[in-house]
Short mmCIF file of C-alpha atoms in Angstrom, two decimals:
data_model
loop_
_atom_site.label_atom_id
_atom_site.label_comp_id
_atom_site.label_asym_id
_atom_site.label_seq_id
_atom_site.Cartn_x
_atom_site.Cartn_y
_atom_site.Cartn_z
CA MET I 81 151.95 68.61 70.45
CA TYR I 82 152.08 70.47 73.75
CA ARG I 83 150.51 69.33 76.99
CA PRO I 84 148.07 72.16 77.87
CA GLN I 85 149.39 72.88 81.36
CA ALA I 86 153.03 72.86 80.24
CA ALA I 87 152.15 75.30 77.44
CA MET I 88 150.29 77.49 79.93
CA LEU I 89 153.32 77.64 82.23
CA THR I 90 155.54 78.69 79.33
CA LEU I 91 153.06 81.39 78.34
CA TYR I 92 152.72 82.79 81.85
CA GLY I 93 156.44 82.49 82.59
CA ASP I 94 157.69 84.36 79.55
CA TYR I 95 154.82 86.72 78.78
CA VAL I 96 151.93 87.23 81.18
CA ARG I 97 153.91 87.82 84.37
CA HIS I 98 156.00 90.46 82.58
CA SER I 99 153.02 92.36 81.17
CA SER I 100 149.73 93.20 82.89
CA GLY I 101 149.92 90.22 85.24
CA ASP I 102 146.62 88.76 84.07
CA ILE I 103 145.17 87.66 80.76
CA GLY I 104 141.69 87.07 79.39
CA ILE I 105 140.46 83.57 78.68
CA GLY I 106 139.79 84.50 75.06
CA SER I 107 143.41 85.58 74.66
CA LEU I 108 144.65 82.32 76.17
CA VAL I 109 142.51 80.33 73.78
CA ARG I 110 143.72 82.29 70.75
CA LEU I 111 147.41 82.24 71.72
CA LEU I 112 147.52 78.52 72.48
CA SER I 113 145.59 77.66 69.32
CA ASN I 114 148.93 78.37 67.56
CA PHE I 115 150.14 75.09 69.04
CA GLY I 116 147.19 72.89 68.19
CA LEU I 117 145.39 73.26 71.53
CA SER I 118 141.61 73.43 71.32
CA GLU I 119 139.45 75.84 73.28
CA ASN I 120 138.23 72.99 75.50
CA ALA I 121 141.81 71.89 76.22
CA THR I 122 142.83 75.42 77.20
CA ARG I 123 139.78 76.00 79.40
CA SER I 124 140.30 72.65 81.12
CA ALA I 125 143.95 73.46 81.79
CA VAL I 126 142.97 76.82 83.30
CA SER I 127 140.43 75.12 85.57
CA ARG I 128 142.97 72.53 86.73
CA MET I 129 145.57 75.20 87.46
CA CYS I 130 143.03 77.19 89.48
CA ARG I 131 142.15 74.09 91.51
CA SER I 132 145.82 73.32 92.11
CA GLY I 133 146.48 76.84 93.39
CA LEU I 134 148.66 78.11 90.54
CA LEU I 135 146.12 80.51 88.99
CA LYS I 136 143.36 82.72 90.35
CA ALA I 137 140.35 84.07 88.47
CA LYS I 138 138.86 87.54 88.22
CA ARG I 139 135.46 87.64 86.56
CA THR I 140 133.85 90.95 85.57
CA ASN I 141 131.26 92.10 83.08
CA ARG I 142 134.25 92.62 80.77
CA GLY I 143 135.24 88.95 80.77
CA SER I 144 137.24 86.40 82.74
CA TYR I 145 140.89 87.09 83.52
CA TYR I 146 143.48 84.84 85.14
CA SER I 147 146.67 85.69 87.02
CA LEU I 148 149.29 83.73 88.92
CA THR I 149 148.89 83.05 92.63
CA GLY I 150 151.85 83.48 94.98
CA GLU I 151 152.60 79.77 94.57
CA GLY I 152 152.47 80.08 90.80
CA GLN I 153 154.77 83.11 90.88
CA ASN I 154 157.31 81.26 93.03
CA LEU I 155 157.26 78.25 90.72
CA LEU I 156 157.90 80.31 87.58
CA THR I 157 160.45 82.62 89.26
CA GLU I 158 162.53 79.61 90.27
CA GLY I 159 162.18 78.13 86.80
CA ALA I 160 163.27 81.40 85.17
CA ARG I 161 166.25 81.61 87.50
CA ARG I 162 167.43 78.19 86.37
CA ILE I 163 166.93 79.06 82.68
CA PHE I 164 168.32 82.59 82.49
CA ARG I 165 170.85 82.66 85.34
CA ARG I 166 173.06 79.65 84.86
CA GLN I 167 175.89 79.14 87.36
CA LYS I 168 179.21 80.66 86.23
CA THR I 169 181.27 80.44 89.42
CA HIS I 170 184.52 78.49 89.77
CA TRP I 171 184.84 75.50 92.06
CA ASP I 172 186.77 76.09 95.29
CA GLY I 173 187.47 72.39 95.85
CA ASN I 174 184.80 71.94 98.54
CA TRP I 175 181.81 69.62 98.36
CA SER I 176 178.50 70.20 100.08
CA ILE I 177 177.39 66.81 101.42
CA VAL I 178 173.89 65.84 102.54
CA THR I 179 173.38 62.52 104.35
CA TYR I 180 170.18 61.19 105.82
CA SER I 181 168.62 58.30 107.68
CA ILE I 182 164.87 58.77 107.38
CA PRO I 183 162.50 56.12 108.80
CA GLU I 184 160.16 54.19 106.52
CA ARG I 185 157.10 55.84 108.04
CA LEU I 186 158.33 59.10 106.48
CA ARG I 187 158.88 57.58 103.04
CA LYS I 188 156.93 60.35 101.28
CA ALA I 189 159.13 63.05 102.82
CA ARG I 190 162.23 61.01 101.96
CA ASP I 191 161.17 60.66 98.33
CA THR I 192 160.41 64.40 98.16
CA LEU I 193 163.83 65.17 99.62
CA ARG I 194 165.53 63.11 96.92
CA LEU I 195 163.56 64.80 94.16
CA GLU I 196 164.25 68.28 95.52
CA LEU I 197 167.96 67.59 96.02
CA GLY I 198 168.16 66.49 92.39
CA TRP I 199 166.36 69.67 91.28
CA MET I 200 168.81 71.78 93.32
CA GLY I 201 171.68 70.12 91.47
CA TYR I 202 172.87 67.51 93.97
CA GLY I 203 174.09 64.14 92.70
CA ALA I 204 173.73 60.82 94.49
CA LEU I 205 177.13 59.58 95.69
CA GLY I 206 175.43 56.74 97.58
CA GLU I 207 171.95 55.63 98.52
CA ALA I 208 171.61 58.26 101.25
CA THR I 209 174.54 60.56 100.45
CA TRP I 210 174.23 63.44 97.99
CA ILE I 211 176.90 65.95 96.97
CA SER I 212 177.14 69.31 95.22
CA PRO I 213 180.15 71.51 94.34
CA TYR I 214 178.13 74.51 95.52
CA ASP I 215 177.27 75.56 99.06
CA LEU I 216 173.49 75.21 99.12
CA THR I 217 173.15 74.85 102.89
CA ARG I 218 170.53 77.56 103.22
CA GLU I 219 168.34 76.07 100.48
CA VAL I 220 168.61 72.58 101.98
CA GLU I 221 167.80 73.80 105.49
CA THR I 222 164.70 75.57 104.16
CA LEU I 223 163.60 72.34 102.48
CA LEU I 224 164.19 70.28 105.63
CA LYS I 225 162.05 72.64 107.70
CA LYS I 226 159.30 72.48 105.10
CA LEU I 227 159.35 68.66 105.21
CA ASN I 228 159.84 68.62 109.02
CA ILE I 229 162.75 66.17 108.82
CA GLU I 230 165.65 68.25 110.19
CA ARG I 231 166.51 65.66 112.86
CA TYR I 232 167.12 62.94 110.24
CA VAL I 233 169.48 64.87 107.94
CA ASN I 234 173.07 66.10 108.26
CA ILE I 235 174.83 68.67 106.07
CA PHE I 236 178.62 68.85 105.76
CA SER I 237 181.15 70.90 103.84
CA ALA I 238 184.32 68.93 103.07
CA ARG I 239 187.28 68.50 100.73
CA HIS I 240 187.97 65.11 99.19
CA GLN I 241 191.28 63.71 100.47
CA GLY I 242 191.49 60.52 98.42
CA GLY I 243 193.30 59.91 95.17
CA THR I 244 190.16 59.83 93.04
CA ASP I 245 190.01 62.52 90.37
CA PRO I 246 187.09 64.94 90.92
CA GLY I 247 185.99 64.30 87.34
CA GLU I 248 185.55 60.62 88.17
CA ILE I 249 183.41 61.51 91.17
CA VAL I 250 181.27 63.72 88.96
CA SER I 251 180.80 60.98 86.36
CA ARG I 252 179.55 58.62 89.11
CA CYS I 253 177.03 61.11 90.52
CA TRP I 254 175.66 62.64 87.31
CA ASP I 255 174.87 61.13 83.91
CA LEU I 256 177.09 63.45 81.87
CA VAL I 257 176.59 61.46 78.67
CA LYS I 258 172.82 61.95 78.87
CA ILE I 259 173.17 65.67 79.64
CA HIS I 260 175.66 66.17 76.80
CA LYS I 261 173.28 64.42 74.41
CA LYS I 262 170.43 66.76 75.41
CA TYR I 263 172.53 69.82 74.60
CA ALA I 264 173.66 68.31 71.31
CA GLU I 265 170.05 67.64 70.31
CA PHE I 266 169.08 71.22 71.18
CA LEU I 267 171.92 72.65 69.10
CA THR I 268 171.17 70.34 66.17
CA GLU I 269 167.55 71.51 66.10
CA TYR I 270 167.93 75.21 66.78
CA ARG I 271 171.23 76.24 65.17
CA PRO I 272 169.76 75.87 61.65
CA LYS I 273 166.61 77.74 62.71
CA LEU I 274 168.66 80.67 64.01
CA GLU I 275 170.80 80.72 60.87
CA GLN I 276 167.72 80.65 58.64
CA HIS I 277 166.10 83.49 60.58
CA LEU I 278 169.25 85.61 60.30
CA LYS I 279 169.44 84.89 56.57
CA ARG I 280 165.83 86.01 56.07
CA LEU I 281 166.54 89.24 57.92
CA GLN I 282 169.63 89.90 55.79
CA LEU I 283 167.54 89.42 52.65
CA GLY I 284 164.97 91.89 53.94
CA GLU I 285 162.23 89.27 54.04
CA PRO I 286 159.28 90.31 56.24
CA ILE I 287 158.71 88.06 59.25
CA GLU I 288 155.30 88.21 60.87
CA PRO I 289 155.01 88.83 64.64
CA SER I 290 152.91 85.67 65.00
CA GLU I 291 155.74 83.61 63.49
CA CYS I 292 158.22 85.10 65.96
CA PHE I 293 155.83 84.36 68.82
CA VAL I 294 155.57 80.70 67.83
CA ALA I 295 159.33 80.39 67.27
CA ARG I 296 160.21 81.97 70.60
CA PHE I 297 157.61 79.90 72.44
CA ASN I 298 159.04 76.69 70.96
CA LEU I 299 162.59 77.81 71.75
CA ILE I 300 161.83 78.49 75.40
CA HIS I 301 159.78 75.33 75.78
CA ALA I 302 162.70 73.25 74.47
CA TYR I 303 165.43 75.04 76.43
CA ARG I 304 163.59 75.13 79.76
CA LYS I 305 163.79 71.31 79.94
CA LEU I 306 167.60 71.32 80.01
CA PRO I 307 168.07 72.57 83.60
CA PHE I 308 166.08 69.55 84.78
CA PHE I 309 168.98 67.42 83.53
CA ASP I 310 171.95 69.74 84.02
CA PRO I 311 173.04 70.65 87.60
CA ASP I 312 175.22 73.51 86.29
CA LEU I 313 178.47 71.94 87.47
CA PRO I 314 181.59 74.16 87.35
CA LEU I 315 183.36 73.87 84.00
CA GLU I 316 186.57 72.63 85.62
CA LEU I 317 184.69 69.46 86.63
CA LEU I 318 183.34 68.83 83.13
CA PRO I 319 184.74 67.43 79.86
CA ASP I 320 186.52 69.87 77.55
CA ASN I 321 183.82 69.52 74.87
CA TRP I 322 180.95 70.40 77.22
CA LEU I 323 178.17 71.99 75.16
CA ARG I 324 176.33 74.04 77.79
CA PRO I 325 178.09 77.37 76.98
CA GLU I 326 177.41 76.96 73.26
CA ALA I 327 173.75 76.05 73.82
CA ALA I 328 173.24 78.93 76.26
CA ALA I 329 174.80 81.42 73.83
CA LEU I 330 172.58 80.20 70.99
CA PHE I 331 169.49 80.41 73.17
CA ASP I 332 170.28 83.96 74.28
CA GLU I 333 170.94 85.16 70.73
CA TYR I 334 167.84 83.58 69.20
CA HIS I 335 165.60 84.57 72.12
CA ASP I 336 166.71 88.20 71.91
CA LEU I 337 166.27 88.21 68.13
CA LEU I 338 162.65 87.04 68.41
CA THR I 339 161.60 89.05 71.45
CA GLU I 340 160.38 92.36 69.98
CA LYS I 341 158.00 90.91 67.40
CA ALA I 342 156.93 88.05 69.66
CA ASN I 343 155.92 90.56 72.34
CA GLU I 344 154.14 92.62 69.69
CA TYR I 345 151.95 89.64 68.76
CA PHE I 346 151.23 88.74 72.39
CA ASP I 347 150.28 92.34 73.22
CA SER I 348 147.97 92.59 70.19
CA VAL I 349 146.08 89.41 71.11
CA SER I 350 145.76 90.46 74.74
CA THR I 351 144.59 93.95 73.78
CA ASP I 352 142.05 92.65 71.25
CA TYR I 353 140.24 90.61 73.92
CA ARG I 354 140.15 93.51 76.37
CA SER I 355 138.94 95.93 73.69
CA ALA I 356 136.24 93.56 72.45
CA ASN I 357 134.89 93.12 75.97
CA ARG I 358 134.94 96.87 76.66
CA THR I 359 132.96 97.42 73.47
CA LYS I 360 130.50 94.66 74.38
CA THR I 361 130.01 96.16 77.85
CA ALA I 362 129.47 99.64 76.44
CA VAL I 363 126.82 98.34 74.03
CA LEU I 364 124.95 96.52 76.79
CA GLN I 365 125.03 99.57 79.04
CA SER I 366 123.67 101.83 76.29
CA ARG I 367 120.54 99.70 75.87
#
């Protein structure tokens, strides 16, 4: 069962923002009903997202339509970047290091900094020392200005001179076992689904657009969670059996396979709502 707002973000991220930019409330209700969400649940989620500044409404005599705000666009653009543009660069041996000493009165900013550093892909080497194999100075500086805590934070670029193997440092800063398990679970669930879909195509079995829409939605919803756990570390810092490349390849193949018919279903539902409201408006105007 999907949480309504999470389902809405998946729908806007992979469909709405790539089509007309807005979608009618009736279309939202119909599309999300495929995942067990009631009309009330969908309408409530839309209202909450409007209040939180992620969606904006446009109401006309042809119905109510909702599009992403600038904040909503930024949120989904960053999410899509993490999903579809995984890091593939090699490590140059340098570490980006962020250290801080933030007073207790700024605890909220300190907690936000920790959360955002983790989202960027930093790992905690110590209580107030975070490291990344990538140079993310610009992103960190932008965050510090936003939180107004520049004076309490230092950023360094350095090479480790001790005898500790870089792989050991990585295993201390990131829970590789947990991340590996997440990829294994994804592959265990979706490899058979991809194989079954390919088999049905080979047999010439018709597959409905609505089925492809649901399958692709579920695929994206499952895969989009992985970047929250995986900082995209360079492969030379990871175990030989690291499953990220295999999971990414499976996702890309299955996603591409489902896309045409999934988009066909989405477009038909969106068009039906717009057409029905145009017809309703025309009838009212003719009276």
